[in-house]
Coordinates of C-alpha atoms in Angstrom, one line a residue:
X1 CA 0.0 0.0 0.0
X2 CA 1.5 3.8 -1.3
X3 CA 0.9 6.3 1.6
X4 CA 0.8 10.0 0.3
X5 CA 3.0 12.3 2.0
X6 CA 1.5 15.0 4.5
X7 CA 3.0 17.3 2.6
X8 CA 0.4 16.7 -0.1
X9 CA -2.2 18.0 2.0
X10 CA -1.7 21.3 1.6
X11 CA -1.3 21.3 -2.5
X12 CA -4.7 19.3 -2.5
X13 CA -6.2 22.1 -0.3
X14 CA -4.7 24.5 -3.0
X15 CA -6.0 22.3 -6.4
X16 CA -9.7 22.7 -4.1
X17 CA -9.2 26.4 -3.4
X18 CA -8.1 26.8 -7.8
X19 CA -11.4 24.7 -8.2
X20 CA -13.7 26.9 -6.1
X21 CA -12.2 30.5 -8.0
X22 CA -13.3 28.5 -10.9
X23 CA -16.8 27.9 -9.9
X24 CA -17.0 31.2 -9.2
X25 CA -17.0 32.6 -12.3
X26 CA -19.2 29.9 -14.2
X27 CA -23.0 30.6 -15.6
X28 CA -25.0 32.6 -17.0
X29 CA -24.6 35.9 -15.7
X30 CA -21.4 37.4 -16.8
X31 CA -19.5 37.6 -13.9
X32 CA -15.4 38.4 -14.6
X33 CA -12.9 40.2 -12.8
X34 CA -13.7 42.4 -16.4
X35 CA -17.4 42.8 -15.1
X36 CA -15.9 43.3 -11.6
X37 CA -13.7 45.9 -12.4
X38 CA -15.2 47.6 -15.1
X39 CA -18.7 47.4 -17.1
X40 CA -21.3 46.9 -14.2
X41 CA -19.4 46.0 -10.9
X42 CA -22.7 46.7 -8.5
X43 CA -24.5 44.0 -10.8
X44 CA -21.5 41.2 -11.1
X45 CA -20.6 41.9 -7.1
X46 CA -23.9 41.1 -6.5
X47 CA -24.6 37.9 -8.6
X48 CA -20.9 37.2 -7.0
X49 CA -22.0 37.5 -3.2
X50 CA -25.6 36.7 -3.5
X51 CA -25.3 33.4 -5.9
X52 CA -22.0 32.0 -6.6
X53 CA -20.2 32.5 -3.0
X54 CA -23.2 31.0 -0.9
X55 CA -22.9 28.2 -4.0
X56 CA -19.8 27.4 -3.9
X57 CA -19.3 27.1 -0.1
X58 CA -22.5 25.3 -0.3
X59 CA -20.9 22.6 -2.3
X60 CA -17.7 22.1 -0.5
X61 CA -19.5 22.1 2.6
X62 CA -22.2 19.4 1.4
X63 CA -19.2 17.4 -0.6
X64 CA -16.7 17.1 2.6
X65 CA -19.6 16.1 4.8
X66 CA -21.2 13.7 2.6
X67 CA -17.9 12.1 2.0
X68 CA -16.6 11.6 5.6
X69 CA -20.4 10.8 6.7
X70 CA -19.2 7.6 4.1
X71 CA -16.4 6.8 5.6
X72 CA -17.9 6.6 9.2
X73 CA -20.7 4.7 8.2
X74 CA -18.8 2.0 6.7
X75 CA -16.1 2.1 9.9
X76 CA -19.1 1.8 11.5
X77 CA -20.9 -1.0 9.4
X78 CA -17.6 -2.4 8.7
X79 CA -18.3 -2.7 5.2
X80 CA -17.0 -0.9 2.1
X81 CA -19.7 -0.5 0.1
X82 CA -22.5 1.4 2.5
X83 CA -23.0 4.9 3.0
X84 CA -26.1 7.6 3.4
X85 CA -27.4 6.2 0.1
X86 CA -26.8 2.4 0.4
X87 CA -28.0 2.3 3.9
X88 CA -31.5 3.9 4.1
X89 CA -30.4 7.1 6.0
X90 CA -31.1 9.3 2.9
X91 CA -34.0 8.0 1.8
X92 CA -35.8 8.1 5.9
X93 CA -34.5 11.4 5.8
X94 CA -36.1 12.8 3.2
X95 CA -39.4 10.7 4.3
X96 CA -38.9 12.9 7.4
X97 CA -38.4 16.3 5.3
X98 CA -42.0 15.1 3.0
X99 CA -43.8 14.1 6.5
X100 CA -43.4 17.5 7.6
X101 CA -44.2 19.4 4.7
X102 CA -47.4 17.0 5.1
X103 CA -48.0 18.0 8.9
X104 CA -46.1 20.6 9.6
X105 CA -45.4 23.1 6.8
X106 CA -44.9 25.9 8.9
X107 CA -42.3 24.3 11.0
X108 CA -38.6 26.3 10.9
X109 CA -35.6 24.9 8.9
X110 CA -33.4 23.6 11.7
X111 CA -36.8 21.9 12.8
X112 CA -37.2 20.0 9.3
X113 CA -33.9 19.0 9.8
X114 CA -34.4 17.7 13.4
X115 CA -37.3 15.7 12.0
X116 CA -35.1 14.0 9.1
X117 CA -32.4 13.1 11.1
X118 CA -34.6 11.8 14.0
X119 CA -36.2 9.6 11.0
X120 CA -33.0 9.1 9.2
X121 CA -31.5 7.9 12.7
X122 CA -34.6 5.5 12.8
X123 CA -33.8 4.5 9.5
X124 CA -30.1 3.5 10.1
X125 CA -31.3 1.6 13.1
X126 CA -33.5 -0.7 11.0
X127 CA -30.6 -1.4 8.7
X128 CA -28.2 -2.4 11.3
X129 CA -31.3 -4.4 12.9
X130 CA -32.1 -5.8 9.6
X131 CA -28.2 -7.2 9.1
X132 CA -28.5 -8.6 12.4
X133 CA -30.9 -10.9 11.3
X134 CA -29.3 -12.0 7.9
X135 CA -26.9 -15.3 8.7
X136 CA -24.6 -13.9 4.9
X137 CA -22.6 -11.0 6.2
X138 CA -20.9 -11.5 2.6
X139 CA -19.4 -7.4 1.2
X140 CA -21.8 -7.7 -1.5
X141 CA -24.7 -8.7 0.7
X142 CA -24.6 -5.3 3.4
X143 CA -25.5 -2.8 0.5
X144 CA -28.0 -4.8 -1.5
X145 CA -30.0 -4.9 2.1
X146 CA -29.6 -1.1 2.6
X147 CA -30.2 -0.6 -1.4
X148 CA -33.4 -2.8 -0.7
X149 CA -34.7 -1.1 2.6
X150 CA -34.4 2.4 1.0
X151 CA -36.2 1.5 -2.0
X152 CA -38.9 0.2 0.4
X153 CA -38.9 3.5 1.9
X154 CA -38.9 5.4 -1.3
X155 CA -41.9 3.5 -2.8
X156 CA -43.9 4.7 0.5
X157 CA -42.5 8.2 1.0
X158 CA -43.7 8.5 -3.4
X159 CA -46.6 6.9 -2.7
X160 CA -47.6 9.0 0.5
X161 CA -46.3 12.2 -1.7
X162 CA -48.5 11.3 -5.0
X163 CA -51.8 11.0 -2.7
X164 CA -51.2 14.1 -1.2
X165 CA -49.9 16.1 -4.2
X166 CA -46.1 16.8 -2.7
X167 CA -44.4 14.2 -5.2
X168 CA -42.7 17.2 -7.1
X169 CA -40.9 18.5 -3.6
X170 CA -40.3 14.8 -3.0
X171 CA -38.1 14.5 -6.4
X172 CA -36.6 17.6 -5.3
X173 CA -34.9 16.1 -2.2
X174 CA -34.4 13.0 -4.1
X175 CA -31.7 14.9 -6.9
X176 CA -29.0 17.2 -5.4
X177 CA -29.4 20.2 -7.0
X178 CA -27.5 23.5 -6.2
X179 CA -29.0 25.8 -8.2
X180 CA -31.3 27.4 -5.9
X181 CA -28.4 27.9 -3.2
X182 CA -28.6 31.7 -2.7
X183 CA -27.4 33.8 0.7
X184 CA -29.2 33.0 3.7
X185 CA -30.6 29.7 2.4
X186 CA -27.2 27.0 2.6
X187 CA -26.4 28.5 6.0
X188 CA -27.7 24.8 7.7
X189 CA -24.4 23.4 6.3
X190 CA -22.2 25.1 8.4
X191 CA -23.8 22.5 11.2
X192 CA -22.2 19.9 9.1
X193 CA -18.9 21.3 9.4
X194 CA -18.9 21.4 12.9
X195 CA -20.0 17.6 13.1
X196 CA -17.2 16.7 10.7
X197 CA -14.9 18.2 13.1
X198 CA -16.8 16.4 15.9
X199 CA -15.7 13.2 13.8
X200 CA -12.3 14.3 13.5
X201 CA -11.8 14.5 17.2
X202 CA -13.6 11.5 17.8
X203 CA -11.8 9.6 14.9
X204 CA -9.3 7.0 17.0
X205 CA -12.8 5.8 18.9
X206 CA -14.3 5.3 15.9
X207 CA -11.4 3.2 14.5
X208 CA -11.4 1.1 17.0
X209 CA -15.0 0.9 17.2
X210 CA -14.8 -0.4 13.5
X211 CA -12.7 -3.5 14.7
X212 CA -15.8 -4.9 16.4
X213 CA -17.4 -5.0 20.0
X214 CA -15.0 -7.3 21.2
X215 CA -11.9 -5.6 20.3
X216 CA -13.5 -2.1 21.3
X217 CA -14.5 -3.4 24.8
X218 CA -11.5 -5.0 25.6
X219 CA -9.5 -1.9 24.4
X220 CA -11.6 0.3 26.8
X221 CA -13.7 1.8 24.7
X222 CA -18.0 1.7 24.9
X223 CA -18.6 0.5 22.2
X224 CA -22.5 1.2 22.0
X225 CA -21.8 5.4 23.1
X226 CA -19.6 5.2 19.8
X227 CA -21.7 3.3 17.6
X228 CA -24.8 6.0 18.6
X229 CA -22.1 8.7 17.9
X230 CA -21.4 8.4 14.6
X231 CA -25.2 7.2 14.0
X232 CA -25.9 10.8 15.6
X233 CA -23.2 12.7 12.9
X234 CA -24.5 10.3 9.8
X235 CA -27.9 11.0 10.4
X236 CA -27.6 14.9 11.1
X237 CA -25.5 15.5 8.3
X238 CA -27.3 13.6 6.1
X239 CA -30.8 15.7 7.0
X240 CA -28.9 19.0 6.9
X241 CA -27.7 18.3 3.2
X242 CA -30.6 16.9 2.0
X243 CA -32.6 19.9 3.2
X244 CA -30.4 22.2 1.5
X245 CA -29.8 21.2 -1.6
X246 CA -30.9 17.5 -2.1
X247 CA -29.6 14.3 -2.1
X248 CA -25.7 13.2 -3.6
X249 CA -25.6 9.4 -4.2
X250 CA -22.8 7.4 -4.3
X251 CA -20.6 10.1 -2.6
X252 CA -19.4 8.7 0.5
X253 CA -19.4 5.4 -1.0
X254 CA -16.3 6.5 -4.0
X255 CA -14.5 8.6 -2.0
X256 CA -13.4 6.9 1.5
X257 CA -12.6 3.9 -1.4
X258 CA -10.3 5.6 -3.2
X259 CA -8.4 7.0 0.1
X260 CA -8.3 4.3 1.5
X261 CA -6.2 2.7 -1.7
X262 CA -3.7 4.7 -0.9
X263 CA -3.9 5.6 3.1
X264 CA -5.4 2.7 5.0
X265 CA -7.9 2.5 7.0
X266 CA -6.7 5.0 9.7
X267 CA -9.7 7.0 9.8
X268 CA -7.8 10.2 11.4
X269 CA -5.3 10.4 9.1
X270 CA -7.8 9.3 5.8
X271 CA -10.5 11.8 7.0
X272 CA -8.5 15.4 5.6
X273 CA -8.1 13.5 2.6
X274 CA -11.7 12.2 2.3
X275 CA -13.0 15.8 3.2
X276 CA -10.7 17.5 0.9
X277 CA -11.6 14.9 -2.0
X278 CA -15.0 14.7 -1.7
X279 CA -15.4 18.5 -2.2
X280 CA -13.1 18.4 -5.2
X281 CA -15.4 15.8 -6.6
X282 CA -18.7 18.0 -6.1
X283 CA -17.1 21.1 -7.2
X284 CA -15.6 19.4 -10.5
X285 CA -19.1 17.7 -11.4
X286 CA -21.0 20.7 -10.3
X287 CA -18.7 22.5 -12.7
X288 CA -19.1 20.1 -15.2
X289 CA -23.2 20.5 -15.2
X290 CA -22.7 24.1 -15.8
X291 CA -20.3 23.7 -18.7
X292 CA -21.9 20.6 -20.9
X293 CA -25.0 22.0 -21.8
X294 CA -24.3 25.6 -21.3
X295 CA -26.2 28.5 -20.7
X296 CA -28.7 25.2 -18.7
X297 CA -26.9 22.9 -16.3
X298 CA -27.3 19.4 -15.5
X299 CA -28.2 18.8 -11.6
X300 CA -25.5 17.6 -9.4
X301 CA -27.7 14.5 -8.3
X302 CA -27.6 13.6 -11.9
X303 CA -23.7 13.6 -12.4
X304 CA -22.8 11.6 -9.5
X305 CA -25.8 9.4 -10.4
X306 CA -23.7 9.0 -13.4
X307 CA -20.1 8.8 -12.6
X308 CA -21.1 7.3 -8.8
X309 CA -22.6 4.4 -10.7
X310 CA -19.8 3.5 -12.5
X311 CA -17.6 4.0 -9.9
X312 CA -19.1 1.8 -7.9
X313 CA -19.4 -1.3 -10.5
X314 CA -16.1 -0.7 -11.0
X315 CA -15.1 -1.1 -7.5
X316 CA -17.9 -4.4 -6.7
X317 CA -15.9 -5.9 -9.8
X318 CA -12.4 -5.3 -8.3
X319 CA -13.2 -6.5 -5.0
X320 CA -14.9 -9.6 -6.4
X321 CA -12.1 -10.0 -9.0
X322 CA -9.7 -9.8 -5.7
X323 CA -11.7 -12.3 -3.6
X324 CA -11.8 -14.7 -7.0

């Protein structure tokens, strides 16, 4: 196994910060350091501060929090191939975010995204309940059950949402989408921030909590407080991104993967680089929707559909080609 320097960190923080300038300056509105400095400054520095700034923060904030929320839920699960999307934990969240638009459409943001996570919490649960119960604990097995369960809680959050006539806010949490992000409405990711530096500090626990109860216990270490923990961060992260700007699939199943090729399973020393790569990724596909069908764009949910999928035969194949 290659292990990438330290030193690496920072030019990787640089290639994200060269990324983000980029993004700034990509749509439909002319915005330029030309526009800026010269033919209508008041209107470009507001498209600038207004749109593209809360944007772009928006999606390195949703990217690094999606992506570590990955890696702990497969420390957690002890499986490669779970995360938000693969598990449930979106799809009960966004139940959540539909059942109070139903009952309580009045009800503040931070309290929509109290809901979701309570119900994308619930909906973790029943995964890890559900694996309990299965006697195959094969890699392949883990994510077809979560893959399964969340498409059982799809059909009755669409179904619920089609009776009721809320099926088009439904496939709005359903496809990331960061179009809409404009100042004073992707302030809720900030939260996830803070929880991925909760996970940061709590990283060594939740290494050893991924070598199993036994091993965790015998190491000194509660292994239930730890396991609700990161079940707490997953879940709240997950609401607070969904509510913002929509689900990301696949996410935090590529990146911790690819990190982990080259830094091992070491989650304090793999999450800066799983942070730091899965904002890359949004901001290049986010990028990339704005560029291929220019002036339109192509939602963010659709990309990493797209390049998330094929990822992610790609790395089922090399594992089973490894285990063959």
């Amino acid at each position: 196994m290659k292990t990438l320097p330290f030193a690496t960190l920072p030019i990787a923080t640089v290639g994200i910060g060269l990324l983000a300038v980029w993004s700034l300056f990509v749509g439909v509105s002319d915005v330029s350091l030309a526009t800026l400095l010269g033919g209508a400054p008041d209107q470009a520095a507001q498209v600038l501060l207004v749109s593209r700034l809360p944007r772009t923060l928006a999606l390195i904030l949703a990217g690094a929090a999606m992506a570590v929320s990955g890696l702990l839920l497969q420390m957690l699960v002890r499986n490669r191939f779970v995360e938000p999307s693969t598990a449930g934990t979106a799809e009960s969240a966004i139940f959540g975010m539909m059942m109070v638009s139903l009952l309580a459409p009045g009800m503040p943001v931070f309290g929509r995204m109290a809901v979701a996570s309570l119900c994308a919490l619930a909906g973790t649960g029943l995964f890890l309940a559900i694996l309990r119960q299965v006697p195959l604990r094969s890699p392949l097995v883990v994510p077809l059950v979560g893959i399964m369960l969340g498409g059982v809680i799809t059909a009755m959050t669409e179904f619920i949402a089609y009776r009721q006539d809320l099926i088009q806010s439904v496939r709005g949490w359903e496809t990331g989408d960061f179009s809409a992000i404009l100042l004073g409405r992707y302030e809720l990711l900030w939260l996830s921030a803070v929880l991925t530096g909760v996970a940061y500090l709590a990283a060594d626990r939740f290494t050893v909590a991924g070598m199993g109860r036994d091993v965790a216990t015998n190491l000194g270490i509660d292994h239930r407080k730890v396991m609700a923990l990161g079940l707490v961060i997953v879940s709240m992260t997950t609401a607070a991104v969904i509510a913002t700007c929509g689900m990301i699939p696949f996410l935090g199943l590529i990146v911790p993967n690819v990190v982990s090729l080259v830094r091992g399973d070491n989650m304090r020393g793999s999450l800066p680089w799983v942070a730091l790569m899965g904002a890359g990724l949004v901001l290049a596909c986010d990028i990339a929707g704005r560029l291929v069908i220019h002036p339109y764009e192509i939602p963010i949910g659709t990309m990493m559909g797209v390049i998330g999928s094929a990822l992610f035969l790609y790395l089922l194949l090399r594992r089973s080609g490894h285990a063959g």
